[in-house]
mmCIF file of C-alpha atoms in Angstrom:
data_model
loop_
_atom_site.group_PDB
_atom_site.id
_atom_site.type_symbol
_atom_site.label_atom_id
_atom_site.label_comp_id
_atom_site.label_asym_id
_atom_site.label_seq_id
_atom_site.Cartn_x
_atom_site.Cartn_y
_atom_site.Cartn_z
ATOM 1 C CA MET A 110 -27.162 15.336 28.209
ATOM 2 C CA ASN A 111 -27.372 14.106 31.780
ATOM 3 C CA LEU A 112 -29.574 11.015 31.878
ATOM 4 C CA SER A 113 -29.539 10.592 35.649
ATOM 5 C CA LYS A 114 -33.056 12.058 35.428
ATOM 6 C CA PRO A 115 -35.395 10.579 32.772
ATOM 7 C CA LYS A 116 -35.706 12.661 29.622
ATOM 8 C CA ILE A 117 -38.614 13.100 27.211
ATOM 9 C CA MET A 118 -38.180 12.672 23.453
ATOM 10 C CA GLY A 119 -41.037 14.247 21.513
ATOM 11 C CA VAL A 120 -42.058 12.527 18.282
ATOM 12 C CA LEU A 121 -42.196 14.605 15.099
ATOM 13 C CA ASN A 122 -43.453 12.383 12.276
ATOM 14 C CA LEU A 123 -42.916 13.810 8.807
ATOM 15 C CA THR A 124 -44.680 10.973 7.004
ATOM 16 C CA PRO A 125 -48.164 10.703 5.496
ATOM 17 C CA ASP A 126 -48.745 7.197 6.895
ATOM 18 C CA SER A 127 -47.482 6.910 10.478
ATOM 19 C CA PHE A 128 -49.877 4.898 12.635
ATOM 20 C CA TYR A 129 -51.014 7.769 14.874
ATOM 21 C CA ASP A 130 -50.338 11.217 13.400
ATOM 22 C CA GLY A 131 -49.385 10.463 9.813
ATOM 23 C CA GLY A 132 -49.984 13.400 7.502
ATOM 24 C CA LYS A 133 -50.393 16.003 10.229
ATOM 25 C CA ASN A 134 -46.848 17.380 10.084
ATOM 26 C CA ASN A 135 -45.684 16.616 6.564
ATOM 27 C CA ASN A 136 -45.445 20.246 5.479
ATOM 28 C CA LEU A 137 -42.987 22.790 6.813
ATOM 29 C CA LYS A 138 -45.503 25.078 8.506
ATOM 30 C CA ASN A 139 -47.179 22.285 10.449
ATOM 31 C CA ALA A 140 -43.839 20.714 11.351
ATOM 32 C CA LEU A 141 -42.621 23.977 12.873
ATOM 33 C CA GLN A 142 -45.891 24.438 14.769
ATOM 34 C CA LYS A 143 -45.583 20.902 16.155
ATOM 35 C CA THR A 144 -41.966 21.568 17.092
ATOM 36 C CA GLU A 145 -42.982 24.659 19.035
ATOM 37 C CA GLN A 146 -45.718 22.704 20.822
ATOM 38 C CA LEU A 147 -43.426 19.822 21.809
ATOM 39 C CA LEU A 148 -40.728 22.163 23.078
ATOM 40 C CA SER A 149 -43.173 24.351 24.985
ATOM 41 C CA GLU A 150 -44.535 21.252 26.738
ATOM 42 C CA GLY A 151 -41.019 20.446 27.905
ATOM 43 C CA ALA A 152 -39.516 17.979 25.431
ATOM 44 C CA ASP A 153 -35.808 17.511 26.096
ATOM 45 C CA LEU A 154 -35.170 16.414 22.511
ATOM 46 C CA LEU A 155 -37.148 15.805 19.328
ATOM 47 C CA ASP A 156 -37.141 12.691 17.144
ATOM 48 C CA LEU A 157 -37.719 13.487 13.474
ATOM 49 C CA GLY A 158 -38.804 10.630 11.247
ATOM 50 C CA ALA A 159 -39.450 10.676 7.508
ATOM 51 C CA TYR A 160 -39.713 6.904 6.998
ATOM 52 C CA SER A 161 -42.749 5.153 8.443
ATOM 53 C CA SER A 162 -41.754 2.009 10.347
ATOM 54 C CA ARG A 163 -45.215 0.843 11.356
ATOM 55 C CA PRO A 164 -45.887 -2.837 10.575
ATOM 56 C CA GLY A 165 -46.320 -3.320 6.843
ATOM 57 C CA ALA A 166 -45.502 0.291 5.967
ATOM 58 C CA GLU A 167 -44.433 1.141 2.426
ATOM 59 C CA HIS A 168 -40.696 1.051 1.786
ATOM 60 C CA ILE A 169 -39.724 4.454 0.371
ATOM 61 C CA THR A 170 -36.590 5.572 -1.444
ATOM 62 C CA GLU A 171 -33.707 7.385 0.199
ATOM 63 C CA GLU A 172 -34.397 10.354 -2.070
ATOM 64 C CA LEU A 173 -37.956 10.711 -0.774
ATOM 65 C CA GLU A 174 -36.817 10.357 2.839
ATOM 66 C CA PHE A 175 -34.252 13.114 2.211
ATOM 67 C CA GLU A 176 -36.871 15.404 0.645
ATOM 68 C CA ARG A 177 -39.201 15.003 3.617
ATOM 69 C CA LEU A 178 -36.554 15.370 6.304
ATOM 70 C CA ILE A 179 -33.745 17.774 5.436
ATOM 71 C CA PRO A 180 -35.785 20.968 4.861
ATOM 72 C CA VAL A 181 -37.435 20.465 8.253
ATOM 73 C CA ILE A 182 -34.095 20.016 10.042
ATOM 74 C CA ARG A 183 -32.825 23.217 8.409
ATOM 75 C CA ALA A 184 -35.938 25.132 9.438
ATOM 76 C CA ILE A 185 -35.907 23.887 13.035
ATOM 77 C CA ALA A 186 -32.188 24.593 13.391
ATOM 78 C CA LYS A 187 -32.916 28.162 12.282
ATOM 79 C CA GLU A 188 -36.118 28.785 14.273
ATOM 80 C CA PHE A 189 -35.223 26.767 17.393
ATOM 81 C CA PRO A 190 -31.406 26.715 17.529
ATOM 82 C CA LYS A 191 -31.289 25.256 21.048
ATOM 83 C CA ALA A 192 -33.476 22.261 20.189
ATOM 84 C CA VAL A 193 -31.746 18.876 20.445
ATOM 85 C CA LEU A 194 -32.601 16.895 17.321
ATOM 86 C CA SER A 195 -32.636 13.137 16.891
ATOM 87 C CA VAL A 196 -33.196 11.674 13.432
ATOM 88 C CA ASP A 197 -35.010 8.384 13.060
ATOM 89 C CA THR A 198 -33.310 6.695 10.104
ATOM 90 C CA PHE A 199 -31.599 3.424 9.244
ATOM 91 C CA ARG A 200 -29.737 4.915 6.264
ATOM 92 C CA SER A 201 -26.155 6.090 6.666
ATOM 93 C CA GLY A 202 -26.515 8.612 3.842
ATOM 94 C CA ILE A 203 -29.473 10.241 5.562
ATOM 95 C CA ALA A 204 -27.556 10.198 8.855
ATOM 96 C CA LYS A 205 -24.639 12.078 7.259
ATOM 97 C CA ALA A 206 -26.901 14.664 5.655
ATOM 98 C CA ALA A 207 -28.924 15.155 8.847
ATOM 99 C CA VAL A 208 -25.898 15.708 11.059
ATOM 100 C CA ALA A 209 -24.468 18.126 8.498
ATOM 101 C CA GLU A 210 -27.666 20.174 8.828
ATOM 102 C CA GLY A 211 -27.645 20.196 12.633
ATOM 103 C CA ALA A 212 -28.973 16.865 13.912
ATOM 104 C CA ASP A 213 -27.462 15.754 17.222
ATOM 105 C CA LEU A 214 -28.310 12.048 17.460
ATOM 106 C CA ILE A 215 -29.150 9.163 15.132
ATOM 107 C CA ASN A 216 -31.965 6.788 16.088
ATOM 108 C CA ASP A 217 -31.735 3.587 14.017
ATOM 109 C CA ILE A 218 -34.603 1.072 14.185
ATOM 110 C CA SER A 219 -32.408 -1.611 12.605
ATOM 111 C CA ALA A 220 -29.251 -1.201 14.733
ATOM 112 C CA GLY A 221 -27.153 -1.228 11.571
ATOM 113 C CA ALA A 222 -28.787 -4.291 10.007
ATOM 114 C CA MET A 223 -30.536 -2.424 7.178
ATOM 115 C CA ASP A 224 -27.424 -0.482 6.144
ATOM 116 C CA PRO A 225 -24.023 -2.137 6.738
ATOM 117 C CA ALA A 226 -22.314 1.263 6.484
ATOM 118 C CA MET A 227 -24.192 2.743 9.449
ATOM 119 C CA PHE A 228 -21.819 1.747 12.273
ATOM 120 C CA LYS A 229 -18.751 3.117 10.488
ATOM 121 C CA THR A 230 -20.694 6.277 9.636
ATOM 122 C CA ILE A 231 -21.680 6.824 13.282
ATOM 123 C CA SER A 232 -18.034 6.357 14.276
ATOM 124 C CA GLU A 233 -16.982 9.019 11.777
ATOM 125 C CA LEU A 234 -19.782 11.438 12.684
ATOM 126 C CA LYS A 235 -19.025 11.119 16.427
ATOM 127 C CA VAL A 236 -22.660 11.593 17.434
ATOM 128 C CA PRO A 237 -24.707 9.608 19.953
ATOM 129 C CA TYR A 238 -26.407 6.548 18.489
ATOM 130 C CA CYS A 239 -29.637 4.897 19.579
ATOM 131 C CA MET A 240 -30.138 1.378 18.268
ATOM 132 C CA MET A 241 -33.323 -0.619 18.457
ATOM 133 C CA HIS A 242 -34.049 -4.335 18.641
ATOM 134 C CA ILE A 243 -35.887 -5.667 15.608
ATOM 135 C CA ARG A 244 -36.022 -8.816 13.533
ATOM 136 C CA GLY A 245 -36.417 -8.454 9.792
ATOM 137 C CA THR A 246 -37.793 -5.170 8.502
ATOM 138 C CA PRO A 247 -41.024 -3.226 9.125
ATOM 139 C CA GLN A 248 -42.450 -5.112 6.157
ATOM 140 C CA THR A 249 -41.591 -8.603 7.527
ATOM 141 C CA MET A 250 -41.189 -8.286 11.306
ATOM 142 C CA ALA A 251 -44.689 -9.451 12.229
ATOM 143 C CA THR A 252 -43.764 -13.002 11.163
ATOM 144 C CA GLN A 253 -40.537 -13.151 13.191
ATOM 145 C CA THR A 254 -41.719 -13.466 16.782
ATOM 146 C CA ASN A 255 -40.421 -16.942 17.674
ATOM 147 C CA TYR A 256 -38.115 -16.552 20.695
ATOM 148 C CA THR A 257 -36.749 -19.191 23.026
ATOM 149 C CA ASN A 258 -35.982 -16.616 25.727
ATOM 150 C CA LEU A 259 -37.073 -13.106 24.780
ATOM 151 C CA ILE A 260 -35.019 -11.093 27.275
ATOM 152 C CA VAL A 261 -31.849 -13.156 26.885
ATOM 153 C CA GLU A 262 -32.002 -12.941 23.088
ATOM 154 C CA ILE A 263 -32.559 -9.169 23.157
ATOM 155 C CA ALA A 264 -29.652 -8.750 25.575
ATOM 156 C CA GLN A 265 -27.371 -10.881 23.372
ATOM 157 C CA TYR A 266 -28.409 -8.880 20.301
ATOM 158 C CA PHE A 267 -27.374 -5.626 21.965
ATOM 159 C CA ALA A 268 -24.226 -7.014 23.594
ATOM 160 C CA GLU A 269 -22.804 -8.048 20.226
ATOM 161 C CA LYS A 270 -23.579 -4.692 18.618
ATOM 162 C CA ILE A 271 -22.280 -2.690 21.583
ATOM 163 C CA GLN A 272 -18.962 -4.530 21.334
ATOM 164 C CA VAL A 273 -18.618 -3.729 17.620
ATOM 165 C CA LEU A 274 -19.497 -0.067 18.129
ATOM 166 C CA LYS A 275 -17.127 0.343 21.082
ATOM 167 C CA GLU A 276 -14.324 -1.128 18.987
ATOM 168 C CA LEU A 277 -15.111 1.517 16.364
ATOM 169 C CA GLY A 278 -14.741 4.212 19.026
ATOM 170 C CA VAL A 279 -18.420 5.080 19.453
ATOM 171 C CA LYS A 280 -18.823 6.417 22.989
ATOM 172 C CA ASP A 281 -22.456 7.444 23.423
ATOM 173 C CA LEU A 282 -24.916 4.599 22.936
ATOM 174 C CA VAL A 283 -28.587 4.208 23.821
ATOM 175 C CA ILE A 284 -30.561 0.970 23.485
ATOM 176 C CA ASP A 285 -34.247 0.682 22.562
ATOM 177 C CA PRO A 286 -35.788 -2.769 23.156
ATOM 178 C CA GLY A 287 -38.214 -2.193 20.289
ATOM 179 C CA PHE A 288 -41.734 -2.478 21.643
ATOM 180 C CA GLY A 289 -44.021 -3.534 18.812
ATOM 181 C CA PHE A 290 -41.182 -4.604 16.539
ATOM 182 C CA ALA A 291 -41.135 -8.383 15.898
ATOM 183 C CA LYS A 292 -42.966 -9.018 19.173
ATOM 184 C CA THR A 293 -46.457 -10.251 19.953
ATOM 185 C CA LEU A 294 -48.720 -8.409 22.365
ATOM 186 C CA GLU A 295 -47.836 -10.880 25.123
ATOM 187 C CA GLN A 296 -44.108 -10.571 24.403
ATOM 188 C CA ASN A 297 -44.330 -6.785 24.596
ATOM 189 C CA TYR A 298 -45.725 -6.982 28.109
ATOM 190 C CA GLU A 299 -43.193 -9.607 29.168
ATOM 191 C CA LEU A 300 -40.507 -7.202 27.981
ATOM 192 C CA LEU A 301 -42.063 -4.281 29.833
ATOM 193 C CA GLY A 302 -42.152 -6.271 33.053
ATOM 194 C CA LYS A 303 -38.517 -7.385 32.741
ATOM 195 C CA LEU A 304 -37.052 -4.198 31.320
ATOM 196 C CA GLU A 305 -34.614 -3.706 34.188
ATOM 197 C CA HIS A 306 -32.727 -6.854 33.120
ATOM 198 C CA LEU A 307 -31.343 -4.870 30.174
ATOM 199 C CA LYS A 308 -29.547 -2.537 32.611
ATOM 200 C CA ILE A 309 -26.818 -5.201 32.744
ATOM 201 C CA LEU A 310 -25.665 -3.875 29.354
ATOM 202 C CA GLY A 311 -24.599 -0.614 30.967
ATOM 203 C CA GLN A 312 -26.270 1.660 28.418
ATOM 204 C CA PRO A 313 -29.173 4.126 28.794
ATOM 205 C CA ILE A 314 -32.536 2.675 27.775
ATOM 206 C CA LEU A 315 -34.991 4.440 25.471
ATOM 207 C CA VAL A 316 -38.570 3.196 25.389
ATOM 208 C CA GLY A 317 -41.183 3.939 22.733
ATOM 209 C CA LEU A 318 -44.607 2.807 23.898
ATOM 210 C CA SER A 319 -46.643 5.830 22.903
ATOM 211 C CA ARG A 320 -50.135 4.940 21.596
ATOM 212 C CA LYS A 321 -48.892 1.641 20.134
ATOM 213 C CA SER A 322 -51.123 -1.310 19.290
ATOM 214 C CA MET A 323 -49.871 -3.260 22.318
ATOM 215 C CA ILE A 324 -51.769 -0.666 24.359
ATOM 216 C CA TYR A 325 -54.899 0.010 22.337
ATOM 217 C CA LYS A 326 -55.511 -3.615 21.349
ATOM 218 C CA LEU A 327 -55.279 -4.723 24.971
ATOM 219 C CA LEU A 328 -57.707 -1.971 25.974
ATOM 220 C CA ASP A 329 -60.011 -2.584 22.995
ATOM 221 C CA THR A 330 -59.716 0.964 21.692
ATOM 222 C CA ASP A 331 -57.591 2.776 19.088
ATOM 223 C CA ALA A 332 -54.457 4.947 18.942
ATOM 224 C CA GLU A 333 -56.506 8.125 19.279
ATOM 225 C CA HIS A 334 -57.839 7.002 22.670
ATOM 226 C CA ALA A 335 -54.679 5.343 24.006
ATOM 227 C CA LEU A 336 -53.167 8.208 26.015
ATOM 228 C CA ASN A 337 -54.276 6.901 29.406
ATOM 229 C CA GLY A 338 -52.900 3.449 28.623
ATOM 230 C CA THR A 339 -49.706 5.016 27.313
ATOM 231 C CA THR A 340 -49.196 6.925 30.555
ATOM 232 C CA ALA A 341 -49.728 3.749 32.582
ATOM 233 C CA ALA A 342 -47.196 1.858 30.459
ATOM 234 C CA ASN A 343 -44.697 4.728 30.552
ATOM 235 C CA THR A 344 -44.967 4.827 34.338
ATOM 236 C CA ILE A 345 -44.134 1.121 34.543
ATOM 237 C CA ALA A 346 -41.208 1.625 32.160
ATOM 238 C CA LEU A 347 -39.851 4.445 34.310
ATOM 239 C CA MET A 348 -40.117 2.302 37.433
ATOM 240 C CA HIS A 349 -38.069 -0.367 35.644
ATOM 241 C CA GLY A 350 -35.204 1.985 34.827
ATOM 242 C CA THR A 351 -36.036 3.723 31.542
ATOM 243 C CA ASN A 352 -33.880 6.782 30.820
ATOM 244 C CA ILE A 353 -35.679 8.261 27.802
ATOM 245 C CA LEU A 354 -39.385 8.120 26.943
ATOM 246 C CA ARG A 355 -40.194 8.576 23.260
ATOM 247 C CA VAL A 356 -43.724 10.007 23.174
ATOM 248 C CA HIS A 357 -46.348 11.856 21.164
ATOM 249 C CA ASP A 358 -47.734 13.527 24.311
ATOM 250 C CA VAL A 359 -44.943 15.342 26.114
ATOM 251 C CA GLN A 360 -46.858 16.928 28.962
ATOM 252 C CA ALA A 361 -48.407 13.635 30.087
ATOM 253 C CA ALA A 362 -44.991 11.972 30.023
ATOM 254 C CA LYS A 363 -43.413 14.796 32.029
ATOM 255 C CA GLU A 364 -46.106 14.349 34.674
ATOM 256 C CA ALA A 365 -45.417 10.602 34.818
ATOM 257 C CA VAL A 366 -41.710 11.301 35.347
ATOM 258 C CA LYS A 367 -42.454 13.751 38.140
ATOM 259 C CA ILE A 368 -44.714 11.325 39.987
ATOM 260 C CA VAL A 369 -42.325 8.370 39.615
ATOM 261 C CA GLU A 370 -39.419 10.507 40.798
ATOM 262 C CA GLN A 371 -41.370 11.572 43.863
ATOM 263 C CA VAL A 372 -42.183 7.964 44.733
ATOM 264 C CA GLY A 373 -38.631 6.892 43.950
ATOM 265 C CA SER A 374 -37.204 9.450 46.328
ATOM 266 C CA THR A 375 -38.932 7.640 49.174
ATOM 267 C CA ILE A 376 -38.390 3.967 48.245
ATOM 268 C CA ASN A 377 -35.248 4.141 46.035
ATOM 269 C CA ILE A 378 -36.784 2.545 42.941
ATOM 270 C CA LEU A 379 -34.621 4.535 40.548
#
């Protein structure tokens, strides 16, 4: 995939408790309908998640994650064979099973911290790997927001992991700074404003801002009414060098990319 032009990753939540659309796609028929919608709106790839990582979410077993995820991958691979599938999991066993069924990329919120076997597994699978910045787990991260220098510490976190993965022979890496994960509202916006500093790491940047609390709490609304704020935040992220937008609303994100590209062609912001 050529990331010289920003790409759109459509979110396909397969959980009953995700913060925005939990329960809407957790049966096969609805998941396939959502897949068709995301692809028709122009998603370049889909991110399938069967483990809710919202703050304080319930920790589920690997068996339940497998049951939610694998039948959907099989069905999408059959119905939409050209779809590029990312799987949002921190478990190496799920990663192996997903790739065996047709997944193309692994998106790990813990960057290997929640399963020590993940890095070696990615090396063996030879698939692209997106790793996110987080402290603790979804159950504990809200209490781990004490940074001395937010951007420097995030950059150091990724630099160390990139070195380990490169030594294991992993070639295709994407970094996700982890908006909303072990960061206060103010820290999220500091990160958004300084996002381009992470380009020093030399890896594509994925950003997931879509309808998150950093947007709707600032605007005194809720996730359902946070699309306008999401588009504004995504536009800023694009202007600071984001390569992949992870979104619930593909069409709005595509329009943001088009407008930013048009501006960028005249003032060289990208």
